[in-house]
Tab-separated table of N, CA and C in Angstrom:
chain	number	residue	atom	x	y	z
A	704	UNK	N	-1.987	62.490	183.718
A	704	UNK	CA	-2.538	61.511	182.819
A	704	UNK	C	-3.267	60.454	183.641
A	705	UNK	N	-4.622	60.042	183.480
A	705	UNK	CA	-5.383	59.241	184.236
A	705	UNK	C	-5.047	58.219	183.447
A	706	UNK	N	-5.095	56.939	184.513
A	706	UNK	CA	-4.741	55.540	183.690
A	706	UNK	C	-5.180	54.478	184.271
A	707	UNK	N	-5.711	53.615	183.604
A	707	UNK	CA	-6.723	51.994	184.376
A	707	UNK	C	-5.575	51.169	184.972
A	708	UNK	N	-6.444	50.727	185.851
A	708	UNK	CA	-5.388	49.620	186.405
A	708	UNK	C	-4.655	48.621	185.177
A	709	UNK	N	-4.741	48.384	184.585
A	709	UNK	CA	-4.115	48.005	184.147
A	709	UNK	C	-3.068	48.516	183.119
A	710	UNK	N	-3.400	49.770	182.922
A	710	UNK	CA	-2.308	50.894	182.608
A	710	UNK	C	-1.303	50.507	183.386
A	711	UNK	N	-1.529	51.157	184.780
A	711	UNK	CA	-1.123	51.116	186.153
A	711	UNK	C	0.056	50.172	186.794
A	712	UNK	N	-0.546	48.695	186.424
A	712	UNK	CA	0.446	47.548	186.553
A	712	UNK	C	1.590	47.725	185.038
A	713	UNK	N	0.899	47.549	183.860
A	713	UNK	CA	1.654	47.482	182.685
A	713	UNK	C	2.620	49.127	183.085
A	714	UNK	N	2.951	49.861	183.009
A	714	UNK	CA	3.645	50.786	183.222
A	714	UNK	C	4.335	50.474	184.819
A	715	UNK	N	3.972	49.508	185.794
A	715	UNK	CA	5.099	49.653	186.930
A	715	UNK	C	5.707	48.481	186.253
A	716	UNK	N	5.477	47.387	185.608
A	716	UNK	CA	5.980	45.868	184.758
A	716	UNK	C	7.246	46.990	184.098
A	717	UNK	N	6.683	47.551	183.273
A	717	UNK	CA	7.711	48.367	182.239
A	717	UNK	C	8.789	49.088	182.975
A	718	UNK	N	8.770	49.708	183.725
A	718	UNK	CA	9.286	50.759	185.022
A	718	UNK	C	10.660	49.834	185.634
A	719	UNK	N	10.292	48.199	186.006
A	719	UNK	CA	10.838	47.647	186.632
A	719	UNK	C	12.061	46.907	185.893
A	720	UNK	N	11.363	46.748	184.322
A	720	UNK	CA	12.003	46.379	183.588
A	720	UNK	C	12.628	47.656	182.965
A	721	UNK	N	13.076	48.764	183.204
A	721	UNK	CA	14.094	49.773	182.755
A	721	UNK	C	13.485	49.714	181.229
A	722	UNK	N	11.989	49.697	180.978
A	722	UNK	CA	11.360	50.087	179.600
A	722	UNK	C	10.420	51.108	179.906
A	723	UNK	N	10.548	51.830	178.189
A	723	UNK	CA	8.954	53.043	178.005
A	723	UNK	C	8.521	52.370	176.974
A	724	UNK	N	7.492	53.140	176.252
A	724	UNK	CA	6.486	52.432	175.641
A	724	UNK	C	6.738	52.214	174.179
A	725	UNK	N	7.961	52.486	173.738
A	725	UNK	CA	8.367	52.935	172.206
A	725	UNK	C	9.081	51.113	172.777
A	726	UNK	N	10.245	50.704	173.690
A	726	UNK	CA	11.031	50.114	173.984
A	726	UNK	C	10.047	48.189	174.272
A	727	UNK	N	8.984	48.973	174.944
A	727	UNK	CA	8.505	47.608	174.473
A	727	UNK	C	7.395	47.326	173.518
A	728	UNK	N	6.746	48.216	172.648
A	728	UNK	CA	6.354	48.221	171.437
A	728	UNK	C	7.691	47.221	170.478
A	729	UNK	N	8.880	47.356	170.730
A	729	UNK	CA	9.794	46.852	169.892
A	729	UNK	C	9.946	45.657	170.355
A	730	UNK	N	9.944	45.513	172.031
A	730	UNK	CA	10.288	43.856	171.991
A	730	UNK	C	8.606	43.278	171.829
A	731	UNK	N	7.381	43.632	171.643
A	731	UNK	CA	6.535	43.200	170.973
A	731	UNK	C	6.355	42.510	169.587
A	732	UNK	N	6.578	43.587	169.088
A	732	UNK	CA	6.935	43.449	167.647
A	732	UNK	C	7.675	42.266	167.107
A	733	UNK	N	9.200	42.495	167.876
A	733	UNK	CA	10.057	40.929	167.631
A	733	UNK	C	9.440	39.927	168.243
A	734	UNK	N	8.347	39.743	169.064
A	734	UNK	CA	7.563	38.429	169.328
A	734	UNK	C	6.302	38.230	168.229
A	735	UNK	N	6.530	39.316	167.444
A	735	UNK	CA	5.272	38.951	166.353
A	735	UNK	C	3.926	39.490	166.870
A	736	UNK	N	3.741	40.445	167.115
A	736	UNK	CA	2.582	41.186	167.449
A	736	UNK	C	2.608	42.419	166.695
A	737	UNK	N	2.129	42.441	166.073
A	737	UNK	CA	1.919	42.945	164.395
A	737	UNK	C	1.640	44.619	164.711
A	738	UNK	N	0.431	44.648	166.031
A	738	UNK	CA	-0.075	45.988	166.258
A	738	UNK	C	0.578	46.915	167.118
A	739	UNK	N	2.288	46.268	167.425
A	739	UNK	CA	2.927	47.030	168.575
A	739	UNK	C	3.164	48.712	167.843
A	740	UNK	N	2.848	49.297	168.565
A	740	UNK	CA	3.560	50.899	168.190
A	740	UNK	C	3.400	51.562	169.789
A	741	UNK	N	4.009	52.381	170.251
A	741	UNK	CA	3.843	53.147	171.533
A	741	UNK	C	2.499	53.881	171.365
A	742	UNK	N	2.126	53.922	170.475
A	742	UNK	CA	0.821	55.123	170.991
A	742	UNK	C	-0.573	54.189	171.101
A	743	UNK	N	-0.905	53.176	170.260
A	743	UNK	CA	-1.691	52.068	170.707
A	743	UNK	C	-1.103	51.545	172.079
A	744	UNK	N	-0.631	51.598	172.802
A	744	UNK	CA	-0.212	50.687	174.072
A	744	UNK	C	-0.563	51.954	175.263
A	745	UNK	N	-0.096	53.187	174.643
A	745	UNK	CA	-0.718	54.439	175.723
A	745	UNK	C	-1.970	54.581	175.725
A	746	UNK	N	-2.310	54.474	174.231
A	746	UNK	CA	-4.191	54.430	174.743
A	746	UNK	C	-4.894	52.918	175.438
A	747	UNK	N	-4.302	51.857	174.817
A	747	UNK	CA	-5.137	51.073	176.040
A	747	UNK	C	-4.447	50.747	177.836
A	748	UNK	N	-3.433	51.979	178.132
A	748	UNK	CA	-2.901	52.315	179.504
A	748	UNK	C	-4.078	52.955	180.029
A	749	UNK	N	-4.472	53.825	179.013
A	749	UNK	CA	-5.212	54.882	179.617
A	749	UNK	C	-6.801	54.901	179.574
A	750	UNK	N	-7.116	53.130	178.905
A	750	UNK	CA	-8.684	53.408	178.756
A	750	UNK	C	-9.428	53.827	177.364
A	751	UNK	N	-8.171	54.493	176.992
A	751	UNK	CA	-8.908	54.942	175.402
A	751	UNK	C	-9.280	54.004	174.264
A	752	UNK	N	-8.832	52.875	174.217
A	752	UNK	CA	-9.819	52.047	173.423
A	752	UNK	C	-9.215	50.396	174.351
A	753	UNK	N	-9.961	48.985	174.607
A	753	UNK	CA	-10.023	48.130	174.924
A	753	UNK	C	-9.369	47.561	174.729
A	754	UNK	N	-8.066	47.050	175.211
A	754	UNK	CA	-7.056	46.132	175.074
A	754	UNK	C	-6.975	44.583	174.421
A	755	UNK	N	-6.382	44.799	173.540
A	755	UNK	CA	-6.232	43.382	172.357
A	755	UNK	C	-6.321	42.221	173.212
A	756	UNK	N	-7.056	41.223	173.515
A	756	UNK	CA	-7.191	39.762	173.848
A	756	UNK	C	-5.973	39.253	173.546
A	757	UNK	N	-5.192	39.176	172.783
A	757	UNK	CA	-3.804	38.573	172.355
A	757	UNK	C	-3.023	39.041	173.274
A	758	UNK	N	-2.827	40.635	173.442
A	758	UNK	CA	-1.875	41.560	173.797
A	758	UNK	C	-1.421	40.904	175.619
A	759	UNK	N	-1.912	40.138	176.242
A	759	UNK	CA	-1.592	40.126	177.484
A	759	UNK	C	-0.681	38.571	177.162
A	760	UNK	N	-0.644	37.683	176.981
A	760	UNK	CA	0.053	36.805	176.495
A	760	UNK	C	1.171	37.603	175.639
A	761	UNK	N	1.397	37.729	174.777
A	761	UNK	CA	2.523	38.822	173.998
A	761	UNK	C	3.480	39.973	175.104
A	762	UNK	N	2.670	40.323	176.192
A	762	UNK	CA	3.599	41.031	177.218
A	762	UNK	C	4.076	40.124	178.027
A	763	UNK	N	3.385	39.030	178.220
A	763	UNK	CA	4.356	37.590	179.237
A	763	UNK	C	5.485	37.575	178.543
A	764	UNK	N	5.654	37.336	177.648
A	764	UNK	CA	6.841	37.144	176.777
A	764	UNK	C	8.016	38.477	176.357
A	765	UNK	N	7.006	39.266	176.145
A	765	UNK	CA	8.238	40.616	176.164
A	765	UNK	C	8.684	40.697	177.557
A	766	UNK	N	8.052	40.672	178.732
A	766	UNK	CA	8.840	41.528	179.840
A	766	UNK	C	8.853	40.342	180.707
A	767	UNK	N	9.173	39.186	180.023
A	767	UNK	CA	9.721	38.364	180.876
A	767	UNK	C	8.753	37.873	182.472
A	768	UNK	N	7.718	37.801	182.420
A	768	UNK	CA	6.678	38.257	183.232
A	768	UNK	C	7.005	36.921	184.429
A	769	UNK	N	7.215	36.706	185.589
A	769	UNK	CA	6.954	35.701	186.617
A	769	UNK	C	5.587	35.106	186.822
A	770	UNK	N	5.133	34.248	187.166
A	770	UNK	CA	3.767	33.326	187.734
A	770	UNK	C	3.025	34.358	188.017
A	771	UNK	N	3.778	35.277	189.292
A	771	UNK	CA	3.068	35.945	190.224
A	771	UNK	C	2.502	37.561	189.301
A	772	UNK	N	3.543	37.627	188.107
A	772	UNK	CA	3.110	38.918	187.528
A	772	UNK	C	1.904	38.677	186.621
A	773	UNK	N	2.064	37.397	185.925
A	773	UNK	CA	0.843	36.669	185.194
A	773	UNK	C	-0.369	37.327	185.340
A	774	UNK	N	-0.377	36.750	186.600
A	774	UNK	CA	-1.368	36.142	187.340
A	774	UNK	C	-2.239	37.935	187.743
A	775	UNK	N	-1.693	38.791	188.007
A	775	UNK	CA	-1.789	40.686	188.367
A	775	UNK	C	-2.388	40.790	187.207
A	776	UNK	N	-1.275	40.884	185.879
A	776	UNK	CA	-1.725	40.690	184.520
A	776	UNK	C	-3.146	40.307	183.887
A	777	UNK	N	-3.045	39.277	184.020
A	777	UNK	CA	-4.426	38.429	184.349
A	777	UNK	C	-5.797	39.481	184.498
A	778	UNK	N	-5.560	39.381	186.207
A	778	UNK	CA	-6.589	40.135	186.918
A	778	UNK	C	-7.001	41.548	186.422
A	779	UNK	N	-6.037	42.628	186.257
A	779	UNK	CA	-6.082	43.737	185.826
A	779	UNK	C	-6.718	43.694	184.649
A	780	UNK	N	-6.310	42.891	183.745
A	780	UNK	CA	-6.700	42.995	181.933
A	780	UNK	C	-8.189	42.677	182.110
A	781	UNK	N	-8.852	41.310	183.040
A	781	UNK	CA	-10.045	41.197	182.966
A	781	UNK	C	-11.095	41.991	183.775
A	782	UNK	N	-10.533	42.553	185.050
A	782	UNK	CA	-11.457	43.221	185.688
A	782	UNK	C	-10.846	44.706	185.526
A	783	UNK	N	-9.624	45.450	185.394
A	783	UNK	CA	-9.441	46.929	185.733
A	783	UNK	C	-8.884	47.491	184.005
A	784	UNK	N	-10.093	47.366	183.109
A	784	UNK	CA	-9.569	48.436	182.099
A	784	UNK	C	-10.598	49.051	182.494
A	785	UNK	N	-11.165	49.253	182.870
A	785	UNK	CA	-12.442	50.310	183.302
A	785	UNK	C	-12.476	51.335	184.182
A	786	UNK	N	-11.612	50.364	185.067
A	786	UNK	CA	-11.253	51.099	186.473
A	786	UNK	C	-10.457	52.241	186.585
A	787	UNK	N	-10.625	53.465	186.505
A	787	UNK	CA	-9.230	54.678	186.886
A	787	UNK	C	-9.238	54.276	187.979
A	788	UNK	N	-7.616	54.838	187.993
A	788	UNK	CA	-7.223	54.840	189.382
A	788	UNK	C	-5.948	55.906	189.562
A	789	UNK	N	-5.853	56.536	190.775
A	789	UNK	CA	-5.292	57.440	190.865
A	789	UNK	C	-3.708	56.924	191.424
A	790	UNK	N	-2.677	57.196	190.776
A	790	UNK	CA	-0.954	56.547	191.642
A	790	UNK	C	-1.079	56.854	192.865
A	791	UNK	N	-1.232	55.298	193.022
A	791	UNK	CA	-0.379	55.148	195.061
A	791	UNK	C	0.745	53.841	195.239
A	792	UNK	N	0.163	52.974	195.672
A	792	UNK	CA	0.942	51.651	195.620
A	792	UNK	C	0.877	51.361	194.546
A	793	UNK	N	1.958	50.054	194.496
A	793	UNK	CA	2.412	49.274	193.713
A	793	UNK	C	1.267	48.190	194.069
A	794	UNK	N	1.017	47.571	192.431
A	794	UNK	CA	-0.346	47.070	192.271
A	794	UNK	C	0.421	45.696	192.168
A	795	UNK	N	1.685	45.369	192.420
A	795	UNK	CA	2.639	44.086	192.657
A	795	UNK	C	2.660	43.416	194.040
A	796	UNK	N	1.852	44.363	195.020
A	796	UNK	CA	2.235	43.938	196.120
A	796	UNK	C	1.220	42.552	196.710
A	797	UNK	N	0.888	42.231	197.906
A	797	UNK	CA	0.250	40.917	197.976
A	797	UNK	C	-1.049	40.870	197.538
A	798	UNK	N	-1.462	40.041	197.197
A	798	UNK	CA	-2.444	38.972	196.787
A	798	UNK	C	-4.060	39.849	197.466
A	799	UNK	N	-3.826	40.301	198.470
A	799	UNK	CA	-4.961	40.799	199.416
A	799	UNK	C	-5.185	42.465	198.566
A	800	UNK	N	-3.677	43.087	198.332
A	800	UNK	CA	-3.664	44.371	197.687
A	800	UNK	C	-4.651	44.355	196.266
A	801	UNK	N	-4.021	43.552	195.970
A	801	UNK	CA	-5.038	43.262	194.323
A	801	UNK	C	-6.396	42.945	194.553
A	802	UNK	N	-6.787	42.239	195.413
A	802	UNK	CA	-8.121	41.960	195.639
A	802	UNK	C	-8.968	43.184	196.087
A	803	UNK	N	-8.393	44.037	197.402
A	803	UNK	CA	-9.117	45.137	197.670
A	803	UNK	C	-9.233	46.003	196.366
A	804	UNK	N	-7.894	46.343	195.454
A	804	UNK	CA	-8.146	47.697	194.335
A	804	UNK	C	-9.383	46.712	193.495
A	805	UNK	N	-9.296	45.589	193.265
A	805	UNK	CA	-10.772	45.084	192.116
A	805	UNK	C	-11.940	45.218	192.621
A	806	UNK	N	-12.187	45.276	193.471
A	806	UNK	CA	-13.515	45.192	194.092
A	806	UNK	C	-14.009	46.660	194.465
């Protein structure tokens, strides 16, 4: 399954937090995000349609997100739904890592 960076991060976020995509579709939902279901959240993992403007604020709050995950969050949602990318590293790691995969 090919998946954008920001698939990429949102699925290692989920991973870390011992969630799949049905699991936080639900803690979505209980924050009031109306459009949570697992199969909308796999297609904008994977590129297949453009990720909700709301939806990245609404995952701070489901998965409990740190400054530093924000901030990945952030970056990924505005520059890597476009981007495939093939699994290697963890897209968590420093500040320099994130900068080389955007560019």
């Amino acid at each position: 399954m090919s998946m954008t960076e920001f698939g990429f991060l949102l699925s290692e976020l989920m991973e870390r937090r011992g969630m799949d995509a049905a699991a936080l579709a639900t803690a979505l939902a209980e924050r009031g995000y109306e459009q949570a279901n697992e199969y909308l959240l796999v297609a904008y993992m994977q590129g297949e349609l453009e990720v909700d403007p709301r939806l990245p604020s609404f995952l701070a709050g489901a998965l409990t997100l740190s400054f530093e995950e924000k901030r990945f969050l952030a970056l990924t949602f505005t520059y890597g739904q476009d981007h495939v990318r093939a699994p290697s590293d963890s897209l968590l790691g420093s500040g320099a890592d994130v900068n080389e995969t955007l560019t």
